[in-house]
Coordinates of C-alpha atoms in Angstrom, one line a residue:
X20 CA -13.4 -0.8 -3.6
X21 CA -10.8 -0.5 -0.8
X22 CA -8.2 -2.7 -2.3
X23 CA -8.3 -0.9 -5.7
X24 CA -7.9 2.5 -3.8
X25 CA -5.0 1.2 -1.8
X26 CA -3.3 -0.1 -5.0
X27 CA -3.9 3.4 -6.6
X28 CA -2.2 5.0 -3.6
X29 CA 0.7 2.6 -3.8
X30 CA 1.3 3.6 -7.5
X31 CA 1.0 7.3 -6.6
X32 CA 3.5 6.9 -3.8
X33 CA 6.0 5.0 -5.9
X34 CA 6.0 7.7 -8.5
X35 CA 6.2 10.6 -6.0
X36 CA 9.7 12.0 -5.2
X37 CA 10.9 11.3 -1.7
X38 CA 11.0 15.1 -0.9
X39 CA 7.5 15.8 -2.2
X40 CA 5.2 17.4 0.3
X41 CA 2.3 15.2 -1.0
X42 CA 4.3 12.1 -0.2
X43 CA 3.5 12.2 3.5
X44 CA -0.2 12.8 2.8
X45 CA -0.3 9.9 0.3
X46 CA 1.6 7.6 2.7
X47 CA -0.9 8.4 5.5
X48 CA -3.9 7.6 3.2
X49 CA -2.2 4.4 2.1
X50 CA -1.7 3.3 5.7
X51 CA -5.3 4.1 6.7
X52 CA -6.7 2.4 3.7
X53 CA -4.6 -0.7 3.9
X54 CA -5.2 -1.1 7.7
X55 CA -8.8 -1.6 7.0
X56 CA -8.0 -4.4 4.6
X57 CA -5.9 -6.1 7.3
X58 CA -9.1 -7.3 9.0
X59 CA -9.7 -9.8 6.3
X60 CA -6.2 -10.0 4.7
X61 CA -3.3 -10.3 7.1
X62 CA -0.8 -10.4 4.3
X63 CA -1.7 -6.9 3.3
X64 CA -1.1 -5.7 6.9
X65 CA 2.3 -7.6 7.1
X66 CA 3.5 -6.0 3.8
X67 CA 2.3 -2.6 5.0
X68 CA 4.3 -3.0 8.3
X69 CA 7.3 -4.0 6.3
X70 CA 7.1 -1.0 4.1
X71 CA 6.5 1.4 7.1
X72 CA 9.6 0.0 8.8
X73 CA 11.7 0.5 5.7
X74 CA 10.3 4.0 5.2
X75 CA 11.1 5.0 8.8
X76 CA 14.6 3.7 8.8
X77 CA 15.2 5.5 5.4
X78 CA 16.3 2.2 3.8
X79 CA 15.4 1.2 0.2
X80 CA 11.6 1.3 0.3
X81 CA 11.2 0.3 -3.3
X82 CA 11.1 -3.5 -2.9
X83 CA 8.8 -3.3 0.1
X84 CA 6.4 -0.9 -1.7
X85 CA 6.5 -3.0 -4.9
X86 CA 5.6 -6.1 -2.8
X87 CA 2.7 -4.3 -1.2
X88 CA 1.5 -2.9 -4.6
X89 CA 1.6 -6.3 -6.2
X90 CA -0.3 -7.9 -3.4
X91 CA -3.0 -5.2 -3.5
X92 CA -3.3 -5.5 -7.2
X93 CA -3.9 -9.3 -6.9
X94 CA -6.3 -8.8 -4.0
X95 CA -8.3 -6.2 -5.9
X96 CA -8.5 -8.5 -8.9
X97 CA -9.7 -11.4 -6.7
X98 CA -12.3 -9.3 -4.9
X99 CA -13.6 -7.9 -8.2
X100 CA -13.8 -11.4 -9.7
X101 CA -15.7 -12.6 -6.6
X102 CA -18.2 -9.8 -7.0
X103 CA -18.9 -10.5 -10.7

């Protein structure tokens, strides 16, 4: 499911070094995946925007990414529970 994939990408991004060449690719995938969730979950989109702004301004992105990751984890769990 999309929320689970976005959560996985968040974890991968959090563990990737800032200078890693894979970081940009993972960040792009995270943005594309989370944008599709924004149609039904505006909070995911708001947290994504907050993280992107922090990333672009080279501020501490840790808390913004943690918030997004936590939200995606809860969203994935809710969606999975609804399907079962």
